């Protein structure tokens, strides 16, 4: 292990920041082509990270086995990403560069990520766009036929590439198609409807997984020389989130149970623009892409009585005169206005609502208004068409067309869910859980502290610090899968070229399968009264209340007790229908909820340990007089990596100290 | 709202299924269709009965996992809408709703409302890609593509692989799905190189999977939640014909 006492080492190669990756890559140990043919790699997950890694490793000649619990690799949650993907192409000539993307990401992450990883991410970002275009990803284009860009929050350049509001879908289909090609060639063996529920270690190295065949319930043993987890984030620990319903933390927590460290679990992202919750039955929340903040203005009524009248349905947004509107982001952050980073925008919305100015019946909602943009675009379009003195109605009509072209599918989705026309009435939005910056601890090679176990994409903690900038998750998933892991995995595998194929009849595999079976039997034996879903909902409420947008030591201490009590109740009163050897979605859910509960406790412990406010982690005790986050670099410039010792014990904290040689630590200001 | 639900229950692939009737009170019109089924499942759980298996994931109309035939229509009554985005405000109080799995021999029922759509993946594996390995690409702006062409390719590329087109077709043809991918790639300059081989291989796989033939009924287009146009089928037929005449390099 890469530890001395409790201090972790990220294994960052030496040298200048700008040359580090190129130099390292050209000196990395390689695995010769004839040896690759004897080496097996397990990739769990087929999202952007998993699909791109499995396809690339297959192209390189490794024997790849790839797993997903979905019925098809194309269904991974990455498919739902809307807004776009960043790359330092500088196609706009607006002063963008690798360094600027690096700097924005480090700053956006509130100085809690590793410089070298972030720089590498910015560096390979440009190749991702090239690769995707070559695969046929239909990015938005300008009339000249060249690629178009838009801006995202937290930055002042236009570097976001997009495919209408379906960027994730198009990028994932590109990766899926490359993966399909490797499957057809026999380089990747695809296991759909297989869920990893145990990690297998042999001599301290990750050598396989136990996968539950979701159709038959069989616990299958699969061996390989190395295991890559690309299993996504854990946002569903909050129950309600913008993640797909089946996103879960089981693969990561199974690794944690076998010794892998969970890093910065309390760094979670609350996205400012989601459709507010409407009822108790609600199963998920829907994101309205951040790209909307390019053109939408966020406001609440300045007068509490107006806000109340709107909540009661007596007034609508249109009844509030311009002078009585509080465009609170523009007021508080004049330099960035509506384009401040997500954590800042979310907290500001919460403050506005806490002060009593919310505009939906629950009090938890603000407006996102496009009327100014519609008018502006309409006038400019009229100008282009040579219409002098166009009627107001004509201007609005033209403007709505422009907005439709940019965000049509998002507006349509909003209308389907809310039943309101967002061209005529401002959207109603509220923050919701969206992304998890925390995840499995990995070093520069993307290897966890368990040798042979790698983690890529949202499942690792690596690049976003305490807050992720918009359009950077797609970039990171694909950077890891296409351009980083396929090289760095060689550092581990080059020492393993004479290790024979793993024998799945070895005692380590049998023991892991037995462990999985015991966990399943235990759940069936409870024979209680409450569904897994109901426990999940209650867990989510605790975590949202005490470990959501703002946190206090007192609340977190109480949350930990509540999570523990919920765990006891879960193991005493779970009702699990059906049988183990069958397609049984309730069993799948129960196994996942059990892992979410354990993760929930580690999150709360992490949030309690971090006596500062940074990025998505806002501790009320640590704020400036005007309510901004108060970071404490002298004591907390580290990554927390938690070693799990079982549910009944305190996890152990390992620290990776962060060093900043290329940027100056500043108070993040968007004013 | 109060509803009567007639739902197909089938324990497994090889066991015969049948309709069961359930009644559900207190359904809010703001619920989505799948949230209504969640409530029913929670109720069945409470009664210590086995909940209904149905597939879903994103609940945003993009992953293509949800399916269901609702009152005879794949993805239900609302045009351009997946089952997960359908809301109960589209149904009437007191209504009886019939819910079945997709019916097609290429999509065997696995359990209750879940079917196996793996055949669609195998059609893509047969050729629905551009053969470019990681690292081989040139600069993205080296290939300018006319905005309209890109936009046309995009329209075809938005297929979510849900299979409703197959379920809607009396012949269970997968022409709309297959042609959407053929068109997406054939329209782009990057995809033209392999276009002939691609269409021959994909069509051959489609036939191997037991999908039926297309007889221009266009029920697929009417039920497709993403508005994929049957003009893609015409394009694929042209591509297929010219490829069949000019080459035999499918493999
Ligand atoms: C609504 C929404 C919009 C977004 N928009 C943007 C955007 O515009 N730009 C941006 O940069 N980011 C965006 N994001 C974030 C981004 O989409 C995700 O962070 C990213 O796609 C994660 O990719 P991934 O490959 O790491 O994981 P995922 O795509 O979540 O894939 C996880 C994979 O792992 C598999 N898996 C998990 N556990 C197991 C197990 N135990 N056994 C077997 N298989 C398993 C799953 O089946 C799946 O295939 C958005 C996120 C959401 C929720
Ligand atoms: S063509 Fe339409 S109906 Fe058919 S799979 Fe694609 S999205 Fe679904
Ligand atoms: S659940 Fe994803 S499209 Fe319906």
Short mmCIF file of C-alpha atoms in Angstrom, two decimals, chain A residues 64-497:
data_model
loop_
_atom_site.label_atom_id
_atom_site.label_comp_id
_atom_site.label_asym_id
_atom_site.label_seq_id
_atom_site.Cartn_x
_atom_site.Cartn_y
_atom_site.Cartn_z
CA UNK A 64 -11.79 -7.68 -21.62
CA UNK A 65 -14.86 -8.79 -19.70
CA UNK A 66 -17.41 -6.05 -19.21
CA UNK A 67 -20.42 -6.00 -16.87
CA UNK A 68 -23.55 -3.96 -16.40
CA UNK A 69 -26.73 -4.49 -14.44
CA UNK A 70 -28.67 -2.92 -17.32
CA UNK A 71 -30.16 -4.98 -20.14
CA UNK A 72 -27.89 -3.17 -22.58
CA UNK A 73 -24.64 -1.22 -22.27
CA UNK A 74 -26.36 1.76 -23.89
CA UNK A 75 -28.64 2.37 -20.90
CA UNK A 76 -26.00 3.61 -18.45
CA UNK A 77 -26.87 6.78 -16.59
CA UNK A 78 -24.41 8.82 -18.71
CA UNK A 79 -27.10 8.72 -21.39
CA UNK A 80 -29.05 11.36 -19.46
CA UNK A 81 -26.39 14.10 -19.43
CA UNK A 82 -27.80 17.13 -21.16
CA UNK A 83 -25.69 20.21 -21.38
CA UNK A 84 -22.28 19.49 -22.80
CA UNK A 85 -18.63 18.58 -22.51
CA UNK A 86 -15.69 20.91 -21.96
CA UNK A 87 -12.48 20.94 -23.94
CA UNK A 88 -9.64 23.45 -24.16
CA UNK A 89 -9.82 23.71 -27.95
CA UNK A 90 -9.87 27.51 -28.00
CA UNK A 91 -11.92 27.33 -31.22
CA UNK A 92 -13.54 30.63 -30.14
CA UNK A 93 -10.19 32.37 -29.88
CA UNK A 94 -11.37 33.76 -26.53
CA UNK A 95 -8.15 33.08 -24.68
CA UNK A 96 -8.86 29.51 -23.60
CA UNK A 97 -5.94 27.16 -23.03
CA UNK A 98 -5.04 23.95 -21.22
CA UNK A 99 -3.77 26.03 -18.33
CA UNK A 100 -6.98 28.05 -18.13
CA UNK A 101 -9.16 24.93 -18.08
CA UNK A 102 -6.87 23.47 -15.42
CA UNK A 103 -7.04 26.68 -13.40
CA UNK A 104 -10.83 27.00 -13.67
CA UNK A 105 -11.27 23.39 -12.56
CA UNK A 106 -8.93 23.69 -9.57
CA UNK A 107 -10.53 26.96 -8.51
CA UNK A 108 -14.05 25.69 -9.20
CA UNK A 109 -13.24 22.68 -7.01
CA UNK A 110 -12.30 25.10 -4.22
CA UNK A 111 -8.70 23.85 -4.07
CA UNK A 112 -9.44 20.38 -2.88
CA UNK A 113 -8.20 18.37 -5.88
CA UNK A 114 -4.81 17.14 -6.99
CA UNK A 115 -3.04 19.53 -9.37
CA UNK A 116 -1.38 16.90 -11.54
CA UNK A 117 -4.60 14.97 -12.22
CA UNK A 118 -6.50 18.08 -13.11
CA UNK A 119 -3.81 19.31 -15.46
CA UNK A 120 -3.77 15.96 -17.25
CA UNK A 121 -7.54 16.12 -17.58
CA UNK A 122 -7.34 19.54 -19.23
CA UNK A 123 -4.55 18.31 -21.47
CA UNK A 124 -6.37 15.28 -22.90
CA UNK A 125 -9.70 17.11 -23.17
CA UNK A 126 -9.02 18.15 -26.75
CA UNK A 127 -8.44 14.57 -27.94
CA UNK A 128 -11.86 13.57 -26.62
CA UNK A 129 -13.64 15.92 -29.01
CA UNK A 130 -11.55 14.64 -31.93
CA UNK A 131 -12.33 11.04 -31.01
CA UNK A 132 -16.04 11.67 -30.61
CA UNK A 133 -16.34 13.47 -33.95
CA UNK A 134 -14.50 10.63 -35.68
CA UNK A 135 -17.04 8.20 -34.18
CA UNK A 136 -19.88 10.20 -35.70
CA UNK A 137 -21.08 12.11 -32.64
CA UNK A 138 -23.26 14.87 -34.14
CA UNK A 139 -22.13 17.89 -32.12
CA UNK A 140 -23.82 21.23 -32.78
CA UNK A 141 -22.32 23.15 -35.69
CA UNK A 142 -22.33 26.67 -37.01
CA UNK A 143 -23.40 27.65 -40.51
CA UNK A 144 -19.78 27.41 -41.69
CA UNK A 145 -19.81 23.72 -40.76
CA UNK A 146 -17.44 24.09 -37.81
CA UNK A 147 -18.18 23.08 -34.24
CA UNK A 148 -20.23 25.38 -32.02
CA UNK A 149 -19.60 26.15 -28.33
CA UNK A 150 -21.52 27.54 -25.37
CA UNK A 151 -20.60 28.76 -21.87
CA UNK A 152 -21.17 26.99 -18.58
CA UNK A 153 -21.13 28.21 -15.00
CA UNK A 154 -17.96 29.27 -13.21
CA UNK A 155 -15.94 30.25 -16.29
CA UNK A 156 -15.59 33.21 -18.62
CA UNK A 157 -14.79 31.45 -21.89
CA UNK A 158 -16.94 29.40 -24.27
CA UNK A 159 -15.48 25.92 -24.27
CA UNK A 160 -18.47 23.65 -23.99
CA UNK A 161 -19.28 21.36 -26.94
CA UNK A 162 -22.84 20.13 -27.09
CA UNK A 163 -25.33 18.06 -29.02
CA UNK A 164 -28.62 19.87 -28.46
CA UNK A 165 -29.74 18.94 -24.94
CA UNK A 166 -28.58 15.34 -25.42
CA UNK A 167 -24.81 15.52 -25.22
CA UNK A 168 -24.50 12.55 -22.87
CA UNK A 169 -26.68 10.41 -25.08
CA UNK A 170 -24.66 11.13 -28.18
CA UNK A 171 -21.28 10.67 -26.46
CA UNK A 172 -22.43 7.45 -24.83
CA UNK A 173 -23.74 6.08 -28.09
CA UNK A 174 -20.35 6.86 -29.63
CA UNK A 175 -18.59 4.90 -26.90
CA UNK A 176 -21.24 2.16 -27.00
CA UNK A 177 -20.74 1.76 -30.73
CA UNK A 178 -16.97 1.43 -30.29
CA UNK A 179 -17.64 -1.09 -27.55
CA UNK A 180 -20.07 -2.96 -29.82
CA UNK A 181 -17.37 -3.19 -32.47
CA UNK A 182 -15.00 -4.79 -29.95
CA UNK A 183 -17.72 -7.17 -28.79
CA UNK A 184 -18.27 -8.27 -32.39
CA UNK A 185 -14.53 -8.75 -32.84
CA UNK A 186 -14.46 -10.95 -29.75
CA UNK A 187 -12.07 -8.68 -27.83
CA UNK A 188 -14.69 -7.78 -25.25
CA UNK A 189 -17.08 -10.27 -23.72
CA UNK A 190 -20.20 -8.44 -22.59
CA UNK A 191 -22.23 -9.55 -19.56
CA UNK A 192 -25.50 -7.61 -19.37
CA UNK A 193 -27.96 -8.01 -16.46
CA UNK A 194 -25.05 -8.90 -14.20
CA UNK A 195 -24.53 -7.02 -10.96
CA UNK A 196 -21.21 -7.11 -9.16
CA UNK A 197 -21.96 -7.82 -5.52
CA UNK A 198 -18.54 -8.82 -4.23
CA UNK A 199 -14.90 -8.12 -5.00
CA UNK A 200 -12.42 -11.00 -4.92
CA UNK A 201 -8.92 -10.46 -3.55
CA UNK A 202 -6.08 -12.93 -3.89
CA UNK A 203 -2.76 -12.27 -2.16
CA UNK A 204 -3.97 -8.74 -1.49
CA UNK A 205 -4.64 -8.00 -5.17
CA UNK A 206 -7.99 -7.51 -6.91
CA UNK A 207 -8.45 -10.62 -9.05
CA UNK A 208 -12.13 -10.96 -9.72
CA UNK A 209 -15.73 -10.31 -8.86
CA UNK A 210 -18.83 -12.19 -7.84
CA UNK A 211 -21.61 -11.13 -10.19
CA UNK A 212 -25.25 -11.93 -9.61
CA UNK A 213 -26.95 -12.98 -12.81
CA UNK A 214 -30.08 -10.87 -12.47
CA UNK A 215 -32.22 -13.25 -14.54
CA UNK A 216 -31.42 -16.47 -12.71
CA UNK A 217 -30.06 -15.20 -9.41
CA UNK A 218 -26.95 -17.33 -9.87
CA UNK A 219 -23.83 -16.04 -8.10
CA UNK A 220 -21.17 -16.30 -10.79
CA UNK A 221 -17.41 -16.20 -10.20
CA UNK A 222 -15.38 -14.16 -12.69
CA UNK A 223 -11.60 -13.82 -12.53
CA UNK A 224 -9.13 -11.42 -14.16
CA UNK A 225 -5.69 -9.93 -13.67
CA UNK A 226 -7.16 -6.55 -12.76
CA UNK A 227 -10.56 -5.07 -11.96
CA UNK A 228 -11.75 -1.64 -13.11
CA UNK A 229 -14.78 -0.08 -11.45
CA UNK A 230 -16.61 2.44 -13.64
CA UNK A 231 -19.79 2.20 -11.65
CA UNK A 232 -20.89 5.84 -11.40
CA UNK A 233 -21.77 8.08 -8.46
CA UNK A 234 -23.73 7.63 -5.24
CA UNK A 235 -26.16 10.56 -5.49
CA UNK A 236 -29.07 8.22 -4.82
CA UNK A 237 -28.02 7.98 -1.19
CA UNK A 238 -30.32 11.05 -1.00
CA UNK A 239 -33.16 8.90 -2.48
CA UNK A 240 -34.44 11.87 -4.50
CA UNK A 241 -31.84 13.01 -7.01
CA UNK A 242 -31.44 13.66 -10.71
CA UNK A 243 -29.70 10.30 -11.10
CA UNK A 244 -31.36 7.38 -12.83
CA UNK A 245 -33.38 5.19 -10.47
CA UNK A 246 -30.95 2.28 -10.47
CA UNK A 247 -27.72 4.20 -9.85
CA UNK A 248 -26.17 2.79 -6.70
CA UNK A 249 -23.01 2.53 -4.64
CA UNK A 250 -22.84 -1.23 -4.20
CA UNK A 251 -19.76 -1.91 -6.32
CA UNK A 252 -17.79 0.83 -4.57
CA UNK A 253 -18.97 -0.19 -1.10
CA UNK A 254 -18.13 -3.85 -1.76
CA UNK A 255 -14.62 -2.65 -2.60
CA UNK A 256 -14.60 -0.50 0.53
CA UNK A 257 -15.58 -3.53 2.57
CA UNK A 258 -12.48 -5.23 1.16
CA UNK A 259 -10.15 -2.38 2.14
CA UNK A 260 -10.44 0.26 -0.58
CA UNK A 261 -10.65 3.79 0.81
CA UNK A 262 -13.65 6.06 0.25
CA UNK A 263 -12.44 9.61 -0.38
CA UNK A 264 -14.23 12.87 0.38
CA UNK A 265 -17.69 11.26 0.54
CA UNK A 266 -19.24 14.45 1.91
CA UNK A 267 -18.41 16.36 -1.29
CA UNK A 268 -21.69 16.10 -3.15
CA UNK A 269 -23.09 18.49 -5.70
CA UNK A 270 -26.47 20.09 -5.43
CA UNK A 271 -27.48 21.39 -8.84
CA UNK A 272 -29.29 24.73 -8.78
CA UNK A 273 -31.70 24.19 -11.66
CA UNK A 274 -34.03 21.23 -11.16
CA UNK A 275 -37.79 20.95 -11.22
CA UNK A 276 -39.02 21.33 -7.60
CA UNK A 277 -40.53 18.40 -5.71
CA UNK A 278 -44.31 18.18 -6.00
CA UNK A 279 -45.41 15.24 -3.85
CA UNK A 280 -44.44 12.48 -1.44
CA UNK A 281 -44.92 9.75 -4.08
CA UNK A 282 -42.23 11.36 -6.22
CA UNK A 283 -39.54 8.92 -7.31
CA UNK A 284 -36.94 11.25 -8.77
CA UNK A 285 -36.11 14.82 -9.63
CA UNK A 286 -35.47 16.17 -13.09
CA UNK A 287 -32.60 18.39 -14.03
CA UNK A 288 -32.97 21.43 -16.24
CA UNK A 289 -29.54 21.80 -17.81
CA UNK A 290 -27.17 24.42 -16.52
CA UNK A 291 -26.83 25.70 -20.07
CA UNK A 292 -30.18 27.41 -19.43
CA UNK A 293 -28.39 29.84 -17.13
CA UNK A 294 -26.70 31.25 -20.24
CA UNK A 295 -30.00 32.85 -21.12
CA UNK A 296 -32.22 32.51 -18.07
CA UNK A 297 -32.26 35.00 -15.20
CA UNK A 298 -32.87 33.74 -11.68
CA UNK A 299 -35.16 35.77 -9.43
CA UNK A 300 -37.67 35.84 -6.59
CA UNK A 301 -40.11 38.60 -5.68
CA UNK A 302 -38.38 41.21 -3.55
CA UNK A 303 -41.47 41.58 -1.37
CA UNK A 304 -42.52 38.70 0.86
CA UNK A 305 -46.20 39.45 0.29
CA UNK A 306 -45.73 38.99 -3.47
CA UNK A 307 -43.98 35.68 -2.88
CA UNK A 308 -46.86 34.56 -0.69
CA UNK A 309 -49.43 35.66 -3.27
CA UNK A 310 -47.64 33.53 -5.88
CA UNK A 311 -47.44 30.55 -3.54
CA UNK A 312 -51.17 30.86 -2.87
CA UNK A 313 -51.93 31.08 -6.57
CA UNK A 314 -53.31 34.63 -6.27
CA UNK A 315 -50.58 36.16 -8.46
CA UNK A 316 -48.28 34.85 -11.17
CA UNK A 317 -44.74 35.88 -12.07
CA UNK A 318 -46.14 38.16 -14.77
CA UNK A 319 -47.92 40.26 -12.12
CA UNK A 320 -44.64 41.28 -10.49
CA UNK A 321 -43.24 44.52 -11.95
CA UNK A 322 -39.59 44.63 -12.86
CA UNK A 323 -38.72 46.89 -9.92
CA UNK A 324 -40.13 44.38 -7.42
CA UNK A 325 -38.03 41.47 -8.62
CA UNK A 326 -34.84 40.44 -6.87
CA UNK A 327 -32.38 39.01 -9.39
CA UNK A 328 -30.37 37.76 -6.45
CA UNK A 329 -27.46 36.17 -8.34
CA UNK A 330 -26.89 39.31 -10.39
CA UNK A 331 -27.17 41.39 -7.24
CA UNK A 332 -24.82 39.33 -5.10
CA UNK A 333 -22.31 38.30 -7.78
CA UNK A 334 -22.11 41.05 -10.40
CA UNK A 335 -19.01 39.63 -12.16
CA UNK A 336 -20.49 36.20 -12.91
CA UNK A 337 -24.18 36.92 -12.38
CA UNK A 338 -26.35 33.97 -13.33
CA UNK A 339 -23.27 31.98 -14.30
CA UNK A 340 -21.76 31.53 -10.84
CA UNK A 341 -20.73 27.94 -10.03
CA UNK A 342 -23.35 25.46 -8.93
CA UNK A 343 -22.65 25.40 -5.22
CA UNK A 344 -22.85 29.19 -5.02
CA UNK A 345 -26.06 29.35 -7.08
CA UNK A 346 -27.72 26.58 -5.06
CA UNK A 347 -26.94 28.13 -1.71
CA UNK A 348 -28.17 31.53 -2.88
CA UNK A 349 -31.49 29.95 -3.92
CA UNK A 350 -31.77 28.25 -0.55
CA UNK A 351 -31.10 31.55 1.24
CA UNK A 352 -33.78 33.32 -0.82
CA UNK A 353 -36.29 30.62 0.09
CA UNK A 354 -35.24 30.43 3.74
CA UNK A 355 -35.91 34.16 3.93
CA UNK A 356 -39.49 33.49 2.85
CA UNK A 357 -39.33 34.49 -0.82
CA UNK A 358 -39.87 31.06 -2.39
CA UNK A 359 -42.50 30.80 -5.13
CA UNK A 360 -43.94 27.25 -5.05
CA UNK A 361 -46.44 25.94 -2.48
CA UNK A 362 -43.72 24.15 -0.47
CA UNK A 363 -41.80 27.44 -0.34
CA UNK A 364 -38.86 25.78 -2.02
CA UNK A 365 -38.60 27.22 -5.50
CA UNK A 366 -37.32 30.25 -7.46
CA UNK A 367 -37.91 31.53 -11.00
CA UNK A 368 -35.69 31.00 -14.03
CA UNK A 369 -36.88 33.57 -16.51
CA UNK A 370 -36.23 33.71 -20.25
CA UNK A 371 -38.30 36.75 -21.19
CA UNK A 372 -35.31 39.11 -21.46
CA UNK A 373 -33.41 36.63 -23.65
CA UNK A 374 -36.45 36.06 -25.86
CA UNK A 375 -36.76 39.76 -26.43
CA UNK A 376 -33.04 40.24 -27.04
CA UNK A 377 -32.83 37.38 -29.54
CA UNK A 378 -36.04 38.48 -31.20
CA UNK A 379 -34.70 41.97 -31.80
CA UNK A 380 -31.43 40.71 -33.16
CA UNK A 381 -33.21 38.26 -35.46
CA UNK A 382 -35.53 41.01 -36.70
CA UNK A 383 -32.47 43.08 -37.42
CA UNK A 384 -30.89 40.27 -39.42
CA UNK A 385 -34.13 39.85 -41.37
CA UNK A 386 -34.14 43.60 -42.07
CA UNK A 387 -37.44 44.24 -40.30
CA UNK A 388 -37.51 47.85 -39.21
CA UNK A 389 -39.72 48.63 -36.24
CA UNK A 390 -41.13 45.13 -35.81
CA UNK A 391 -44.23 44.73 -33.62
CA UNK A 392 -43.55 43.45 -30.10
CA UNK A 393 -45.45 40.24 -30.86
CA UNK A 394 -43.24 39.62 -33.88
CA UNK A 395 -40.10 40.15 -31.80
CA UNK A 396 -41.33 37.65 -29.21
CA UNK A 397 -42.23 35.14 -31.90
CA UNK A 398 -38.78 35.38 -33.45
CA UNK A 399 -37.10 35.24 -30.05
CA UNK A 400 -39.03 32.16 -29.00
CA UNK A 401 -37.86 30.44 -32.17
CA UNK A 402 -34.22 31.10 -31.27
CA UNK A 403 -34.76 29.79 -27.75
CA UNK A 404 -36.53 26.75 -29.13
CA UNK A 405 -33.62 25.96 -31.37
CA UNK A 406 -31.21 26.17 -28.44
CA UNK A 407 -33.20 24.46 -25.70
CA UNK A 408 -36.31 23.03 -27.38
CA UNK A 409 -36.17 19.58 -25.86
CA UNK A 410 -35.57 20.95 -22.35
CA UNK A 411 -38.55 23.28 -22.62
CA UNK A 412 -40.65 20.39 -23.85
CA UNK A 413 -39.54 18.16 -20.99
CA UNK A 414 -40.32 20.91 -18.50
CA UNK A 415 -43.80 21.35 -19.90
CA UNK A 416 -44.49 17.60 -19.84
CA UNK A 417 -43.59 17.34 -16.18
CA UNK A 418 -44.94 20.61 -14.82
CA UNK A 419 -47.86 21.16 -17.17
CA UNK A 420 -46.78 24.83 -17.67
CA UNK A 421 -45.52 26.60 -20.81
CA UNK A 422 -42.02 27.96 -20.03
CA UNK A 423 -42.03 30.29 -23.05
CA UNK A 424 -44.85 32.23 -21.44
CA UNK A 425 -44.21 31.77 -17.71
CA UNK A 426 -40.79 31.59 -16.09
CA UNK A 427 -39.65 28.10 -15.10
CA UNK A 428 -39.86 27.17 -11.43
CA UNK A 429 -36.68 25.58 -10.19
CA UNK A 430 -34.96 24.45 -7.01
CA UNK A 431 -31.62 22.78 -6.24
CA UNK A 432 -31.39 18.99 -6.19
CA UNK A 433 -28.68 16.39 -5.71
CA UNK A 434 -26.95 15.79 -8.96
CA UNK A 435 -23.38 14.55 -8.75
CA UNK A 436 -20.92 13.17 -6.25
CA UNK A 437 -17.36 14.49 -6.27
CA UNK A 438 -16.36 11.98 -3.60
CA UNK A 439 -15.66 8.38 -4.50
CA UNK A 440 -13.03 5.68 -4.32
CA UNK A 441 -9.58 7.05 -3.54
CA UNK A 442 -7.20 6.58 -6.49
CA UNK A 443 -3.61 7.58 -7.14
CA UNK A 444 -2.28 9.25 -10.30
CA UNK A 445 -2.59 5.91 -12.11
CA UNK A 446 -6.28 5.74 -11.14
CA UNK A 447 -5.52 2.73 -8.97
CA UNK A 448 -7.14 2.48 -5.54
CA UNK A 449 -5.08 1.57 -2.49
CA UNK A 450 -5.96 -2.08 -3.28
CA UNK A 451 -3.40 -3.20 -5.88
CA UNK A 452 -5.05 -4.18 -9.17
CA UNK A 453 -8.30 -2.37 -8.37
CA UNK A 454 -8.84 0.73 -10.51
CA UNK A 455 -11.67 3.23 -10.46
CA UNK A 456 -12.66 5.66 -13.22
CA UNK A 457 -15.39 8.18 -14.00
CA UNK A 458 -17.77 9.40 -11.33
CA UNK A 459 -16.98 6.39 -9.12
CA UNK A 460 -13.56 7.82 -8.20
CA UNK A 461 -12.88 11.06 -6.32
CA UNK A 462 -10.13 12.31 -8.51
CA UNK A 463 -10.56 15.58 -10.35
CA UNK A 464 -13.33 17.82 -9.08
CA UNK A 465 -12.33 18.62 -5.52
CA UNK A 466 -15.19 20.00 -3.46
CA UNK A 467 -17.28 21.16 -6.42
CA UNK A 468 -17.48 20.11 -10.07
CA UNK A 469 -17.84 22.63 -12.87
CA UNK A 470 -20.56 22.02 -15.43
CA UNK A 471 -19.70 19.88 -18.47
CA UNK A 472 -16.65 18.42 -16.73
CA UNK A 473 -17.99 15.00 -15.73
CA UNK A 474 -18.40 13.82 -19.30
CA UNK A 475 -14.90 15.12 -19.97
CA UNK A 476 -13.47 13.26 -16.99
CA UNK A 477 -15.26 9.97 -17.69
CA UNK A 478 -14.02 9.89 -21.26
CA UNK A 479 -10.53 11.14 -20.38
CA UNK A 480 -10.17 8.32 -17.85
CA UNK A 481 -11.58 5.67 -20.17
CA UNK A 482 -10.08 6.59 -23.54
CA UNK A 483 -6.82 8.32 -22.70
CA UNK A 484 -5.59 7.64 -19.16
CA UNK A 485 -6.47 4.24 -17.74
CA UNK A 486 -5.49 2.26 -20.87
CA UNK A 487 -1.93 3.53 -20.33
CA UNK A 488 -1.66 3.65 -16.55
CA UNK A 489 -3.07 0.16 -16.03
CA UNK A 490 0.18 -1.01 -17.63
CA UNK A 491 2.08 -0.02 -14.48
CA UNK A 492 0.28 -2.77 -12.60
CA UNK A 493 -0.11 -5.32 -15.37
CA UNK A 494 3.48 -5.21 -16.62
CA UNK A 495 4.46 -6.97 -13.40
CA UNK A 496 1.81 -9.59 -13.97
CA UNK A 497 2.61 -10.92 -17.42
#
